[in-house]
Short mmCIF file of C-alpha atoms (C1' of nucleotides) in Angstrom, two decimals:
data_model
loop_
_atom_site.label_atom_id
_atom_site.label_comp_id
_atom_site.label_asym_id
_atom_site.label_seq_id
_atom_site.Cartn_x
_atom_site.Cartn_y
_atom_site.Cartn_z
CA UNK A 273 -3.88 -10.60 8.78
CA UNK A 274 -2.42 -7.77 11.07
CA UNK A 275 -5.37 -6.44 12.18
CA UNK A 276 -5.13 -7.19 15.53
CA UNK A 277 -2.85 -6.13 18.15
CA UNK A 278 0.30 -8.40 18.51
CA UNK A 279 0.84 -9.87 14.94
CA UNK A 280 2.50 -7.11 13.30
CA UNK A 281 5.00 -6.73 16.38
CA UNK A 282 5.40 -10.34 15.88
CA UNK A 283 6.50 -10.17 11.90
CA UNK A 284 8.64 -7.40 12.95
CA UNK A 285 10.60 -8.70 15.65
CA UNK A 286 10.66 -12.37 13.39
CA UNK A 287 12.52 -9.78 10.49
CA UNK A 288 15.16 -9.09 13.39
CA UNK A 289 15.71 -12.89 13.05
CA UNK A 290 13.99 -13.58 16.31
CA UNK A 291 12.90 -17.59 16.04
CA UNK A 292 11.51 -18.26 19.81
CA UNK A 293 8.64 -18.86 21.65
CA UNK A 294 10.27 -17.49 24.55
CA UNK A 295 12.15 -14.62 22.44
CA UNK A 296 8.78 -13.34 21.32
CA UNK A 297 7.30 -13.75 24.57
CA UNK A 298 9.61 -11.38 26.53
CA UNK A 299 10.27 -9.18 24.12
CA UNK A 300 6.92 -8.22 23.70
CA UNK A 301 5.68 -8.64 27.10
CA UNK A 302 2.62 -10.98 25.64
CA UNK A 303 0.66 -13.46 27.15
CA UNK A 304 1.80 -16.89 26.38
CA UNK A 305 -1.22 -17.81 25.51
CA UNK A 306 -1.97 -14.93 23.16
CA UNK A 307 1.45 -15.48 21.51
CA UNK A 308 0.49 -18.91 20.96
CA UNK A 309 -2.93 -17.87 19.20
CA UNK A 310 -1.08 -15.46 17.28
CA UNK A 311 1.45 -17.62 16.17
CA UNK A 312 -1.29 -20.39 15.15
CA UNK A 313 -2.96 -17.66 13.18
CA UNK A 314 -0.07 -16.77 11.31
CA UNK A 315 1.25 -19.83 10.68
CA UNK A 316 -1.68 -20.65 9.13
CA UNK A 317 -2.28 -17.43 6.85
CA UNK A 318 1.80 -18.52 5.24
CA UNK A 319 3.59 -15.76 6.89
CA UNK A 320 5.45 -18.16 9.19
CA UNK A 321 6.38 -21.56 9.06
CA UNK A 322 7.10 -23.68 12.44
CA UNK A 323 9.80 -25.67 12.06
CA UNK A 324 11.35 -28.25 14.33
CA UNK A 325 14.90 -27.76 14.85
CA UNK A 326 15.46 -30.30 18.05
CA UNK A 327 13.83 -33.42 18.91
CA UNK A 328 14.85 -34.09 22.81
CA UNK A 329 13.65 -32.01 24.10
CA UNK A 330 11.12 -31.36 21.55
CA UNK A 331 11.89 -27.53 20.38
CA UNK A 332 10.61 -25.20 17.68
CA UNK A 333 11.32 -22.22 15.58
CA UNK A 334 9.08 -19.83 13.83
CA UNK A 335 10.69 -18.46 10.90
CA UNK A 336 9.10 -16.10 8.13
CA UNK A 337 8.08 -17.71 4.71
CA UNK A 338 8.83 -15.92 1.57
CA UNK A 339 5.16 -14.17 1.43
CA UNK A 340 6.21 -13.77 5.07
CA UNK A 341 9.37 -11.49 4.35
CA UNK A 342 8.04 -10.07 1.27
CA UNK A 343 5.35 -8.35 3.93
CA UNK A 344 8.10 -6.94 6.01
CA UNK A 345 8.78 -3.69 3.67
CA UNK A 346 4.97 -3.04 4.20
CA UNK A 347 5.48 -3.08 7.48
CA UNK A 348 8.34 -0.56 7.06
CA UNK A 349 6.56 1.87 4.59
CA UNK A 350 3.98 1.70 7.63
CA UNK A 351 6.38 2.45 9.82
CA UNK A 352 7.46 5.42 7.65
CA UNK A 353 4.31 7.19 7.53
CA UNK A 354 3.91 7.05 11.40
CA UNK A 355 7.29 8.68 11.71
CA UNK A 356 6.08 11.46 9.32
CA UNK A 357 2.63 11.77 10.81
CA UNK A 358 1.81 10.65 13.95
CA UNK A 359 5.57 11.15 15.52
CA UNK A 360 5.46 14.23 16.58
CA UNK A 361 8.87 15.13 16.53
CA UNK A 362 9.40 12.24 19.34
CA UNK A 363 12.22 10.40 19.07
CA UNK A 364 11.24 7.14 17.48
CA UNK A 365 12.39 3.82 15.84
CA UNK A 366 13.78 3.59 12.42
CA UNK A 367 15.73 1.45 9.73
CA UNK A 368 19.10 1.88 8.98
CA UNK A 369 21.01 0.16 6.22
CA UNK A 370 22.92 -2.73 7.74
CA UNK A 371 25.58 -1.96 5.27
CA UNK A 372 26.53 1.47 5.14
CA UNK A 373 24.56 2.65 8.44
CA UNK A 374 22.41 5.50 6.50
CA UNK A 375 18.71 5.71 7.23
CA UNK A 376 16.58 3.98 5.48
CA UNK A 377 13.29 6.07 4.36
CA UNK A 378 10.52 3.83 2.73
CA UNK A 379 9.34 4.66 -0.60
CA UNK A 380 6.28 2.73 -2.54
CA UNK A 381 6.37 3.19 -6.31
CA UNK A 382 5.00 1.59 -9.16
CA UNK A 383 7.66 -1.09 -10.44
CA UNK A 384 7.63 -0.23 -14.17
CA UNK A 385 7.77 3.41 -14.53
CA UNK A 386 9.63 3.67 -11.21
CA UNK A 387 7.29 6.86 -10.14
CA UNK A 388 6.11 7.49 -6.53
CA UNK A 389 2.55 5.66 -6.22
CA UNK A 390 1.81 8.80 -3.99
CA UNK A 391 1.91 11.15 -7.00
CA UNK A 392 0.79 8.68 -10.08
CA UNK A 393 -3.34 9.13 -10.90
CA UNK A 394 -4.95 5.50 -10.73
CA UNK A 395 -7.89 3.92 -10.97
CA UNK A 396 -8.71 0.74 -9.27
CA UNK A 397 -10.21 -1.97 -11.87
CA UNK A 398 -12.90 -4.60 -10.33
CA UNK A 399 -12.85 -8.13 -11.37
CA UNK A 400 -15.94 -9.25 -13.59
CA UNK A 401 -18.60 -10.27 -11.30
CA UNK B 248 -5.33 2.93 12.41
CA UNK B 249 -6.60 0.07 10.09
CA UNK B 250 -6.79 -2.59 12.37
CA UNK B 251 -10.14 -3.22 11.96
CA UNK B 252 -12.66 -4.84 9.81
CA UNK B 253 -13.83 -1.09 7.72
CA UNK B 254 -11.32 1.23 8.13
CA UNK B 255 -8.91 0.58 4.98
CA UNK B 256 -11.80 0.27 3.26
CA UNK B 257 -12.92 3.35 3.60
CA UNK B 258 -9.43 5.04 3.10
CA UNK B 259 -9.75 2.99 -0.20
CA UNK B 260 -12.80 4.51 -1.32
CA UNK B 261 -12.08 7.81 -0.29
CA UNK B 262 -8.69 7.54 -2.60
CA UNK B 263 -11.30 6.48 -5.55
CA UNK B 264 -13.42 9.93 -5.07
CA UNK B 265 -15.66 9.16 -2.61
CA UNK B 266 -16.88 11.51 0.03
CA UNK B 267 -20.46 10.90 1.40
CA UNK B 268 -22.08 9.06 3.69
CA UNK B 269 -24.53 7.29 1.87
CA UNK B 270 -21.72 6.77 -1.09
CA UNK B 271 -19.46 4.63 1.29
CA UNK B 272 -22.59 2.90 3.19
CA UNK B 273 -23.98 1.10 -0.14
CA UNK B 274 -20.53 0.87 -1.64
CA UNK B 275 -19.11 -1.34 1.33
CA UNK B 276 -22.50 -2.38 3.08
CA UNK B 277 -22.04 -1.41 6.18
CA UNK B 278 -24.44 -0.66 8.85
CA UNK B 279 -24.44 2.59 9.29
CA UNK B 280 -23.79 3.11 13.10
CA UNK B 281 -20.46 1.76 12.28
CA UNK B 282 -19.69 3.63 9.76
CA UNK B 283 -20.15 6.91 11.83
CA UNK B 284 -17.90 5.26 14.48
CA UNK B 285 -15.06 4.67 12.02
CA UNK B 286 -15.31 8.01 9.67
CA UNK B 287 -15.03 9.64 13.03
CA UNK B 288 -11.96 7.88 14.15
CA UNK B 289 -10.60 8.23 10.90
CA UNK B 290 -11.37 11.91 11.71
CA UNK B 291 -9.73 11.79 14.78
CA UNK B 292 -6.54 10.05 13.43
CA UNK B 293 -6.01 12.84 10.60
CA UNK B 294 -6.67 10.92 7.93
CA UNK B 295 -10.09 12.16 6.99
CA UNK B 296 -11.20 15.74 7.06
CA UNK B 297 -15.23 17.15 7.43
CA UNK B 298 -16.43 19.37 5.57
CA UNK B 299 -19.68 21.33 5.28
CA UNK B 300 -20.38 21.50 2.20
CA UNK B 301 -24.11 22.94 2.34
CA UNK B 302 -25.90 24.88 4.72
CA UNK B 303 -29.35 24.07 4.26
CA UNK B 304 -29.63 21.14 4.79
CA UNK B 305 -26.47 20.37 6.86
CA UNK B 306 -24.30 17.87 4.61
CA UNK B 307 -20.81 16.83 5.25
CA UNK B 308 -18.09 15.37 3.57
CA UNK B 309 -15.25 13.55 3.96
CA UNK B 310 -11.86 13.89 2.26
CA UNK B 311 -8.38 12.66 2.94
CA UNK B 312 -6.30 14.61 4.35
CA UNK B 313 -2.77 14.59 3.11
CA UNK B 314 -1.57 12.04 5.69
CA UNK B 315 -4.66 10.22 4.37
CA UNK B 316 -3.79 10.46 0.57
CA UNK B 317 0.03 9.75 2.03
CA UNK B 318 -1.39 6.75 3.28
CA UNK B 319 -2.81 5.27 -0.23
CA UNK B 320 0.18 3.93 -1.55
CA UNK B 321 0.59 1.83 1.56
CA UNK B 322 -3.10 0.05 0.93
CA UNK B 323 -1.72 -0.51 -2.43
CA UNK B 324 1.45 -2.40 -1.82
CA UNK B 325 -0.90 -4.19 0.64
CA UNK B 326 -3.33 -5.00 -2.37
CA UNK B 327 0.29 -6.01 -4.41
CA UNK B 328 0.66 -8.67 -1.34
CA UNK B 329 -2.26 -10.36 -1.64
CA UNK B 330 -2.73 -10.61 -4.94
CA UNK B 331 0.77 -12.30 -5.09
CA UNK B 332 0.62 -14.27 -2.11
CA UNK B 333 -3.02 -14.59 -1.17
CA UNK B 334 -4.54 -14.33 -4.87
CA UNK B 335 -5.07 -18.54 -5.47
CA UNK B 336 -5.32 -17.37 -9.40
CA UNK B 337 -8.73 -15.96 -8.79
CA UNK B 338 -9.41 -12.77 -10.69
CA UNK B 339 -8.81 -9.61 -8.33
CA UNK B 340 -9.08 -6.32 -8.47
CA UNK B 341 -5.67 -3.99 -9.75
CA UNK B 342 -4.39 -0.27 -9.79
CA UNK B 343 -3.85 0.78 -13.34
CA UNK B 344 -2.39 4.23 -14.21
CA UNK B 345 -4.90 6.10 -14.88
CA UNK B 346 -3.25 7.78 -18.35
CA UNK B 347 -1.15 4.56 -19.88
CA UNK B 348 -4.02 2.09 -19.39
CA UNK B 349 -1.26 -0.08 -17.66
CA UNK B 350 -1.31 -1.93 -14.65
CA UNK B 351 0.27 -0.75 -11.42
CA UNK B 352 2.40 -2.93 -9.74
CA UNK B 353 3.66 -1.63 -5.76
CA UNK B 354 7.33 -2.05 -5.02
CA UNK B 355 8.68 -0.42 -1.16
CA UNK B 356 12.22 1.03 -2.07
CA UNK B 357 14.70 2.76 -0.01
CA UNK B 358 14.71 6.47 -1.32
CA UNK B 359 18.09 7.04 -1.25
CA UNK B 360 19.46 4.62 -2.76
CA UNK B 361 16.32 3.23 -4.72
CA UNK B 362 16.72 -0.12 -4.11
CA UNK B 363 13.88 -2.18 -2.66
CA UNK B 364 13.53 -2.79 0.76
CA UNK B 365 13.06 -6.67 0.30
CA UNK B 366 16.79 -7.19 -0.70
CA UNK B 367 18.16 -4.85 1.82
CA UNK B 368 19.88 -6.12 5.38
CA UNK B 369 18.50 -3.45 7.70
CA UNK B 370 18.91 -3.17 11.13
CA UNK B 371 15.97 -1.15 13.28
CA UNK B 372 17.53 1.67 16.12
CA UNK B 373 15.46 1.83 18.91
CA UNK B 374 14.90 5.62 20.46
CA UNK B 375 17.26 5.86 23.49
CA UNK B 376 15.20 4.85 26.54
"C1'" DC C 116 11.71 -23.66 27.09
"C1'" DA C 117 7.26 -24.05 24.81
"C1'" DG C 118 3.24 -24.27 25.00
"C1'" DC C 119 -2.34 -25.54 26.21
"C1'" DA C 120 -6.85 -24.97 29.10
"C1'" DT C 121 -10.00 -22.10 31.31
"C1'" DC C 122 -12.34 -18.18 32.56
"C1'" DC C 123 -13.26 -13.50 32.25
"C1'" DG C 124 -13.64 -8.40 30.78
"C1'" DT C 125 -13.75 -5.37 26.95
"C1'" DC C 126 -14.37 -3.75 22.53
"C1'" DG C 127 -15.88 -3.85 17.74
"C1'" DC C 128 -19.31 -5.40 14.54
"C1'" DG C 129 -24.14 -6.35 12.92
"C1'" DA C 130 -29.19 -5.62 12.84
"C1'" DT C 131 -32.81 -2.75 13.66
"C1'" DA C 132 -35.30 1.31 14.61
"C1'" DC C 133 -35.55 6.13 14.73
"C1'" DT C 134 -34.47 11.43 13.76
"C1'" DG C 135 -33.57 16.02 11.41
"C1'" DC D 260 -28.98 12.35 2.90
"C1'" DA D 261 -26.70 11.82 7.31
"C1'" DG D 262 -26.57 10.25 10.94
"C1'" DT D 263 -28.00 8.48 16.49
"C1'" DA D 264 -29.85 4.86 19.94
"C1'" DT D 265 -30.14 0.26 21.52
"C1'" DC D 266 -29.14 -4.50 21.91
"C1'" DG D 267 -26.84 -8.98 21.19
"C1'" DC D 268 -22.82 -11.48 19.82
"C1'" DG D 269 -18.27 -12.92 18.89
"C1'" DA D 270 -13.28 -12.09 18.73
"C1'" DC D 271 -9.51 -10.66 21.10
"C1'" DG D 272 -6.53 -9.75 25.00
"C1'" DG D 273 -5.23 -10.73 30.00
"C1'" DA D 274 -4.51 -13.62 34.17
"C1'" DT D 275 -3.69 -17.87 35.99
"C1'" DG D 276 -2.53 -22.60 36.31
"C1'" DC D 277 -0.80 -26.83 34.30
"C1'" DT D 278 2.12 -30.04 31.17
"C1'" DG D 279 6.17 -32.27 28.79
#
DNA sequence: CAGCATCCGTCGCGATACTG
DNA sequence: CAGTATCGCGACGGATGCTG
């Protein structure tokens, strides 16, 4: 669903609470009709739901479904790791609690046990063919 | 890194054991000039490490590096996603803890403060220009 | 402001054949 | 077992122009 170039930038600027065609279009320096294409795409894979918020003149919104923001602390655990590994020690983007201002540092664990996936043994089960 | 059709499932494999050639060729059923293309990148990116592992004859394997195994947990919350969001009911395939029998479920949470990202207002600085 | 239509270049994948 | 060489195709991104 990411795997291209823009549509990751996209869900992460839409998390910022960026709605517009326009808002998308300059902050990302995209070609309109890309962005279109992209926002088609994810529209239809439920990540983003276009929504009509003004009927003359005809206007509308793209705003992120719940499977849409659910994907957004993927995005940041990505985000995390590239900071880690591929930064460099260059000066890069990062979350910071809205709240209390602290930096945020992305963690994926297993929900029950609350242990880092990172240092848990697993084994992946197939579904019967 | 991922961003295309093979890549995270290779990283996927390799986090299940697997190191040769051959091993991820029939496992994923790829041809195999793309899968020298991508275990090179892969290479490349730090994720994957080669390693001669005989002399006569010449054999090679590949292992993830710790950026690589670093990386894992990442594919998993991915997996978590889908099966949530993308699933339709249909039997998929799930982590389970390798020693408990039980089944893994991926939750992003803010190490500090341990609560998960999802229900966290965050803000994301930008690197001074 | 919010797109769509068209054309075009590039890159990644797939199939096949071949090598040490 | 572990790749390389070659070819064709499709998907994606980019530029440009047009519409309501």
């Amino acid at each position: 669903m990411v795997g291209d170039a823009w549509s990751a930038l996209i869900l992460r600027d839409a998390s910022r609470g960026m709605t517009q065609f326009d808002q998308f279009r300059t902050s990302l320096g995209i070609a309109p009709n890309i962005l279109s294409r992209r926002l088609k795409s994810l529209t239809e894979a439920g990540v983003l739901e276009k929504r009509r918020y003004s009927e003359r003149p005809p206007r509308d919104e793209y705003v992120l479904t719940e499977a849409g923001r659910e994907f957004i602390p993927i995005l940041a655990a990505m985000g995390e790791w590239g900071r880690r590994y591929n930064g460099g020690g260059q000066p890069m983007s990062h979350l910071v609690d809205d709240t209390t201002g602290e930096t945020i540092h992305a963690l994926v664990i297993d929900e029950s046990t609350g242990r880092p996936l990172r240092e848990m043994p697993m084994r992946l089960v197939m579904p019967a063919a």
